Amino acid sequence: MPKRALITGITGQDGSYLAEFLLEQGYEVIGMIRRSSTVNFERINHIQNDIILAPGDLMDEVSLIGVLREHRPSEVYNLAAQSFVQTSFSQPVLTGEVTGLGVTRLLDAIRLVDPAIRFYQASSSEMFGKVVEVPQRETTPLYPRSPYGVAKVYGHWITVNYRESYGLFACSGMLFNHESPRRGLEFVTRKITHAVAQIKHGLSNELRLGNLDAQRDWGFAKDYVKAQWLMLQQDQPDDYVIATGQTHTVRRFCELAFGHVGLNYQDYVVVDERFYRPAEVDLLVGDPAKAKAKLGWEPETSFEQLVAMMVDADMALLKQQMR
């Protein structure tokens, strides 16, 4: 019998890479999708025939129980969330419902249907927010600076709570920023690489951004989903920081992205205060020492390779669209 895994958020960046990875490992993959009018299958089109799609919603515990009963997964990866920080300021309650309470509903469903299921929770570096120490590790106190960060802290601690209260095999991956050509256009990295392609193709002449001095620890999403899987293959459940251990400014990202196509970012980037967050997170950099020691995990893609890959993908995408 092949192992069976359920992925919530399968149509997202991480969900699509994780589904590919698990298929390569010989898993049967079930992807949970919401019955909404705008489900976007773009990221999983190429594997849609290899996976099973199951309707369910983190807002509705009965639907979660139903999915678990019907498909009987041995592993559950909770990657679904309202995951855009900026949106969480305008939709704080929805963000709390999905990104925070949604985790509880899923853990509760697992506890009721099959407590032997191994559970992965997608925690976030945004939980560290206004950082109390540099670099950030598993023991660093949390100080979230957005409704998204606050909801992720709730999801993180409820996972720990269910692990300790009910003996569930539940892990949290405290993932730092991880990007790819599949990143949504609303995220700053993809916003930059897409704008670079538009400017290079003569379709635009400026890019408006917020705080260019914000620093992030950026890795490649495909590297990071492997760490998620590794956590559920251990003898004991635990929480891990997944990061590169290096930090870069948004300005440096711009410099590399524009430079990759022979342009100078200073000629095109305009700082626009509308894109500043009400409470900014200035410096995120993770310490992945525990993941390296216990999981044998290390990032394989450098920051420079990641930026070049994303620019190349957007250049190719626009070229195709212009035909």
Short mmCIF file of C-alpha atoms in Angstrom, two decimals:
data_model
loop_
_atom_site.label_atom_id
_atom_site.label_comp_id
_atom_site.label_asym_id
_atom_site.label_seq_id
_atom_site.Cartn_x
_atom_site.Cartn_y
_atom_site.Cartn_z
CA MET A 1 0.00 0.00 0.00
CA PRO A 2 1.46 3.39 -0.94
CA LYS A 3 1.54 6.03 1.79
CA ARG A 4 -1.27 8.54 1.55
CA ALA A 5 -0.94 12.25 2.30
CA LEU A 6 -3.52 15.04 2.50
CA ILE A 7 -2.39 18.56 1.59
CA THR A 8 -4.51 21.59 2.40
CA GLY A 9 -3.61 24.58 0.23
CA ILE A 10 -2.50 22.29 -2.61
CA THR A 11 -3.18 24.97 -5.24
CA GLY A 12 -0.67 27.33 -3.58
CA GLN A 13 3.06 27.64 -4.15
CA ASP A 14 4.15 25.21 -1.40
CA GLY A 15 1.23 22.86 -1.96
CA SER A 16 2.13 22.35 -5.62
CA TYR A 17 5.82 21.71 -4.91
CA LEU A 18 4.99 19.39 -1.99
CA ALA A 19 2.51 17.42 -4.13
CA GLU A 20 5.18 16.92 -6.81
CA PHE A 21 7.73 15.84 -4.21
CA LEU A 22 5.37 13.34 -2.53
CA LEU A 23 4.36 11.85 -5.89
CA GLU A 24 8.07 11.29 -6.59
CA GLN A 25 8.30 9.46 -3.23
CA GLY A 26 5.49 7.14 -4.34
CA TYR A 27 2.70 8.67 -2.25
CA GLU A 28 -0.97 8.86 -3.10
CA VAL A 29 -1.71 12.57 -2.81
CA ILE A 30 -5.08 14.06 -1.84
CA GLY A 31 -5.44 17.80 -2.24
CA MET A 32 -8.12 19.58 -0.24
CA ILE A 33 -9.78 22.43 -2.12
CA ARG A 34 -12.48 24.90 -1.18
CA ARG A 35 -15.63 24.90 -3.27
CA SER A 36 -15.26 28.52 -4.31
CA SER A 37 -15.87 30.20 -7.64
CA THR A 38 -12.23 31.19 -8.02
CA VAL A 39 -10.19 28.03 -7.42
CA ASN A 40 -6.98 28.47 -9.40
CA PHE A 41 -5.49 25.19 -10.61
CA GLU A 42 -2.67 26.85 -12.56
CA ARG A 43 0.12 25.57 -10.29
CA ILE A 44 -1.11 21.94 -10.29
CA ASN A 45 -2.39 21.61 -13.87
CA HIS A 46 0.51 19.36 -14.86
CA ILE A 47 -0.17 16.86 -12.01
CA GLN A 48 -3.94 17.09 -11.82
CA ASN A 49 -4.39 13.58 -13.23
CA ASP A 50 -2.01 12.14 -10.62
CA ILE A 51 -3.73 13.51 -7.51
CA ILE A 52 -7.18 13.24 -5.93
CA LEU A 53 -8.98 16.51 -5.18
CA ALA A 54 -11.31 16.53 -2.18
CA PRO A 55 -13.67 19.38 -1.22
CA GLY A 56 -13.18 20.69 2.32
CA ASP A 57 -12.81 23.97 4.18
CA LEU A 58 -10.79 24.99 7.25
CA MET A 59 -13.82 27.05 8.35
CA ASP A 60 -15.96 23.89 8.55
CA GLU A 61 -14.83 21.10 10.88
CA VAL A 62 -17.51 18.65 9.66
CA SER A 63 -16.05 18.85 6.14
CA LEU A 64 -12.57 18.13 7.54
CA ILE A 65 -13.81 15.07 9.42
CA GLY A 66 -15.46 13.90 6.19
CA VAL A 67 -12.27 14.25 4.13
CA LEU A 68 -10.20 12.37 6.74
CA ARG A 69 -12.78 9.57 7.03
CA GLU A 70 -13.10 9.15 3.30
CA HIS A 71 -9.42 9.23 2.34
CA ARG A 72 -7.67 7.93 5.49
CA PRO A 73 -4.32 9.72 5.04
CA SER A 74 -1.34 8.79 7.22
CA GLU A 75 0.12 12.32 6.89
CA VAL A 76 -1.60 15.72 6.79
CA TYR A 77 0.19 18.89 5.67
CA ASN A 78 -1.69 22.06 6.60
CA LEU A 79 -0.46 24.65 4.12
CA ALA A 80 -3.79 26.47 3.62
CA ALA A 81 -4.08 29.97 5.09
CA GLN A 82 -4.96 33.54 4.36
CA SER A 83 -1.28 34.01 3.73
CA PHE A 84 -0.77 37.59 2.57
CA VAL A 85 0.42 39.87 5.38
CA GLN A 86 -0.89 43.12 3.85
CA THR A 87 -4.41 41.63 3.44
CA SER A 88 -4.44 40.55 7.08
CA PHE A 89 -4.58 44.21 8.15
CA SER A 90 -7.76 44.80 6.13
CA GLN A 91 -9.26 41.35 6.88
CA PRO A 92 -8.06 40.56 10.42
CA VAL A 93 -11.04 38.45 11.51
CA LEU A 94 -11.03 36.27 8.39
CA THR A 95 -7.28 35.80 8.80
CA GLY A 96 -7.79 34.68 12.41
CA GLU A 97 -10.59 32.29 11.41
CA VAL A 98 -8.63 30.54 8.66
CA THR A 99 -4.98 30.90 9.65
CA GLY A 100 -5.53 30.47 13.41
CA LEU A 101 -8.76 28.64 14.24
CA GLY A 102 -8.57 26.58 11.03
CA VAL A 103 -5.58 24.76 12.52
CA THR A 104 -7.61 23.85 15.62
CA ARG A 105 -10.46 22.48 13.53
CA LEU A 106 -8.07 20.30 11.55
CA LEU A 107 -6.22 19.04 14.65
CA ASP A 108 -9.54 18.29 16.31
CA ALA A 109 -10.72 16.37 13.24
CA ILE A 110 -7.50 14.31 13.32
CA ARG A 111 -7.96 13.62 17.04
CA LEU A 112 -11.51 12.39 16.40
CA VAL A 113 -10.93 10.36 13.21
CA ASP A 114 -7.42 8.93 13.60
CA PRO A 115 -4.95 10.20 16.23
CA ALA A 116 -2.16 8.19 14.53
CA ILE A 117 -2.10 10.67 11.60
CA ARG A 118 1.12 12.66 11.44
CA PHE A 119 0.45 16.41 11.16
CA TYR A 120 2.54 19.24 9.76
CA GLN A 121 1.65 22.86 10.51
CA ALA A 122 3.05 25.63 8.33
CA SER A 123 4.30 28.14 10.89
CA SER A 124 5.98 31.35 9.75
CA SER A 125 8.93 33.64 10.42
CA GLU A 126 6.32 36.44 10.67
CA MET A 127 5.66 35.08 14.17
CA PHE A 128 9.02 36.59 15.23
CA GLY A 129 7.94 40.00 13.90
CA LYS A 130 9.71 42.64 15.97
CA VAL A 131 12.61 40.34 16.62
CA VAL A 132 14.01 39.92 20.13
CA GLU A 133 17.21 38.19 19.00
CA VAL A 134 19.21 37.70 15.82
CA PRO A 135 19.26 35.14 14.29
CA GLN A 136 15.87 33.68 15.21
CA ARG A 137 15.74 30.07 16.39
CA GLU A 138 13.10 27.69 17.75
CA THR A 139 13.43 29.16 21.26
CA THR A 140 13.26 32.84 20.26
CA PRO A 141 10.30 34.63 21.91
CA LEU A 142 7.53 35.48 19.46
CA TYR A 143 6.45 39.09 18.82
CA PRO A 144 4.11 39.16 15.80
CA ARG A 145 3.51 42.49 14.05
CA SER A 146 0.47 41.75 11.87
CA PRO A 147 -2.89 39.96 12.24
CA TYR A 148 -1.34 37.27 10.00
CA GLY A 149 1.62 36.87 12.38
CA VAL A 150 -0.72 36.76 15.38
CA ALA A 151 -2.92 34.09 13.74
CA LYS A 152 0.18 32.02 12.89
CA VAL A 153 1.30 32.21 16.54
CA TYR A 154 -2.08 30.81 17.58
CA GLY A 155 -1.79 28.02 14.97
CA HIS A 156 1.74 27.28 16.17
CA TRP A 157 0.88 27.02 19.86
CA ILE A 158 -2.35 25.07 19.33
CA THR A 159 -0.23 22.51 17.42
CA VAL A 160 2.15 22.26 20.39
CA ASN A 161 -0.85 22.04 22.71
CA TYR A 162 -2.49 19.15 20.83
CA ARG A 163 0.86 17.35 20.69
CA GLU A 164 1.32 17.65 24.45
CA SER A 165 -2.33 17.16 25.43
CA TYR A 166 -3.34 14.31 23.13
CA GLY A 167 -0.02 12.75 22.12
CA LEU A 168 -0.52 13.64 18.45
CA PHE A 169 2.50 13.47 16.13
CA ALA A 170 2.24 17.18 15.31
CA CYS A 171 5.13 19.31 14.02
CA SER A 172 5.49 22.98 13.17
CA GLY A 173 7.88 24.21 10.52
CA MET A 174 8.83 27.81 11.27
CA LEU A 175 9.58 28.61 7.65
CA PHE A 176 11.30 31.82 6.69
CA ASN A 177 10.44 33.51 3.38
CA HIS A 178 10.59 31.06 0.51
CA GLU A 179 9.92 32.07 -3.04
CA SER A 180 9.71 30.59 -6.54
CA PRO A 181 8.36 31.32 -10.02
CA ARG A 182 5.02 30.05 -8.60
CA ARG A 183 4.83 32.82 -5.99
CA GLY A 184 1.68 34.95 -6.15
CA LEU A 185 2.02 38.36 -7.82
CA GLU A 186 0.99 40.12 -4.60
CA PHE A 187 4.23 39.07 -2.85
CA VAL A 188 7.09 41.55 -3.09
CA THR A 189 9.63 39.15 -4.66
CA ARG A 190 7.33 38.12 -7.50
CA LYS A 191 6.06 41.68 -7.84
CA ILE A 192 9.68 42.69 -8.50
CA THR A 193 10.58 39.91 -10.96
CA HIS A 194 7.33 40.33 -12.89
CA ALA A 195 7.89 44.10 -13.12
CA VAL A 196 11.45 43.51 -14.34
CA ALA A 197 10.08 41.34 -17.17
CA GLN A 198 7.41 43.94 -18.02
CA ILE A 199 9.94 46.77 -18.10
CA LYS A 200 12.44 44.75 -20.14
CA HIS A 201 9.67 43.88 -22.63
CA GLY A 202 8.67 47.55 -22.85
CA LEU A 203 5.27 47.07 -21.20
CA SER A 204 5.92 49.25 -18.16
CA ASN A 205 8.40 51.87 -16.97
CA GLU A 206 8.21 51.90 -13.18
CA LEU A 207 7.82 49.70 -10.12
CA ARG A 208 6.29 51.07 -6.92
CA LEU A 209 7.47 49.45 -3.68
CA GLY A 210 7.32 50.09 0.06
CA ASN A 211 10.23 49.72 2.47
CA LEU A 212 13.37 48.88 0.46
CA ASP A 213 15.41 48.42 3.63
CA ALA A 214 13.31 45.57 5.09
CA GLN A 215 15.54 42.51 5.39
CA ARG A 216 14.41 38.94 4.78
CA ASP A 217 15.91 35.46 4.78
CA TRP A 218 14.83 34.22 1.33
CA GLY A 219 15.06 30.61 0.15
CA PHE A 220 13.61 28.45 -2.66
CA ALA A 221 10.19 26.90 -1.94
CA LYS A 222 11.10 23.59 -3.58
CA ASP A 223 13.97 23.14 -1.10
CA TYR A 224 11.68 23.99 1.82
CA VAL A 225 8.90 21.45 1.12
CA LYS A 226 11.45 18.66 1.49
CA ALA A 227 12.04 19.86 5.07
CA GLN A 228 8.29 19.64 5.73
CA TRP A 229 8.29 16.00 4.68
CA LEU A 230 11.45 15.20 6.67
CA MET A 231 9.81 16.44 9.89
CA LEU A 232 7.08 13.80 9.59
CA GLN A 233 9.63 11.01 9.00
CA GLN A 234 11.32 11.44 12.40
CA ASP A 235 10.85 9.25 15.48
CA GLN A 236 9.61 12.16 17.59
CA PRO A 237 7.53 15.22 16.63
CA ASP A 238 9.26 18.57 17.06
CA ASP A 239 9.36 22.15 15.74
CA TYR A 240 12.05 23.43 13.38
CA VAL A 241 13.24 26.73 11.92
CA ILE A 242 13.73 26.33 8.17
CA ALA A 243 15.85 29.13 6.71
CA THR A 244 19.05 29.88 4.81
CA GLY A 245 20.70 31.78 7.67
CA GLN A 246 21.40 34.75 5.39
CA THR A 247 19.45 37.98 5.10
CA HIS A 248 19.07 40.45 2.22
CA THR A 249 17.26 43.75 1.76
CA VAL A 250 14.41 44.30 -0.69
CA ARG A 251 16.80 46.79 -2.33
CA ARG A 252 19.36 44.03 -2.93
CA PHE A 253 16.65 41.82 -4.44
CA CYS A 254 15.80 44.69 -6.83
CA GLU A 255 19.46 45.23 -7.67
CA LEU A 256 19.96 41.57 -8.62
CA ALA A 257 16.64 41.20 -10.46
CA PHE A 258 17.07 44.28 -12.65
CA GLY A 259 20.78 43.58 -13.06
CA HIS A 260 19.99 40.09 -14.39
CA VAL A 261 18.47 41.69 -17.52
CA GLY A 262 21.04 44.49 -17.77
CA LEU A 263 18.99 47.26 -16.09
CA ASN A 264 19.65 49.53 -13.11
CA TYR A 265 16.86 49.32 -10.53
CA GLN A 266 17.35 52.97 -9.52
CA ASP A 267 16.00 54.07 -12.91
CA TYR A 268 12.66 52.32 -12.33
CA VAL A 269 11.89 51.75 -8.65
CA VAL A 270 9.73 54.36 -6.91
CA VAL A 271 9.21 54.20 -3.13
CA ASP A 272 5.49 54.56 -2.42
CA GLU A 273 4.32 54.96 1.18
CA ARG A 274 1.03 53.21 0.37
CA PHE A 275 2.99 49.94 0.40
CA TYR A 276 4.40 50.40 3.90
CA ARG A 277 2.82 48.14 6.53
CA PRO A 278 1.12 49.74 9.55
CA ALA A 279 3.70 47.86 11.69
CA GLU A 280 6.85 46.87 9.85
CA VAL A 281 8.99 43.78 10.37
CA ASP A 282 12.52 45.04 9.77
CA LEU A 283 14.91 42.13 10.08
CA LEU A 284 14.27 38.42 9.72
CA VAL A 285 17.08 35.87 9.59
CA GLY A 286 16.72 32.28 10.75
CA ASP A 287 19.15 29.83 12.33
CA PRO A 288 18.58 26.44 10.65
CA ALA A 289 21.15 24.61 12.82
CA LYS A 290 18.60 22.26 14.42
CA ALA A 291 17.09 21.26 11.05
CA LYS A 292 20.58 20.58 9.73
CA ALA A 293 21.56 18.49 12.75
CA LYS A 294 18.33 16.51 13.24
CA LEU A 295 16.77 16.37 9.76
CA GLY A 296 19.96 16.49 7.69
CA TRP A 297 18.34 19.38 5.78
CA GLU A 298 20.16 22.22 4.04
CA PRO A 299 19.00 24.69 1.38
CA GLU A 300 20.34 23.81 -2.07
CA THR A 301 19.55 27.01 -3.97
CA SER A 302 21.42 30.28 -3.37
CA PHE A 303 19.75 33.69 -3.15
CA GLU A 304 21.35 34.76 -6.45
CA GLN A 305 20.15 31.57 -8.21
CA LEU A 306 16.64 32.10 -6.85
CA VAL A 307 16.38 35.70 -8.13
CA ALA A 308 17.74 34.73 -11.57
CA MET A 309 15.34 31.77 -11.80
CA MET A 310 12.34 33.95 -10.97
CA VAL A 311 13.31 36.67 -13.46
CA ASP A 312 13.92 34.10 -16.21
CA ALA A 313 10.53 32.49 -15.55
CA ASP A 314 8.70 35.83 -15.72
CA MET A 315 10.60 36.83 -18.89
CA ALA A 316 9.50 33.56 -20.51
CA LEU A 317 5.91 33.93 -19.23
CA LEU A 318 5.50 37.42 -20.69
CA LYS A 319 7.12 36.41 -23.97
CA GLN A 320 4.54 33.64 -24.25
CA GLN A 321 1.66 35.99 -23.40
CA MET A 322 2.80 38.54 -25.99
CA ARG A 323 2.66 36.03 -28.86
#
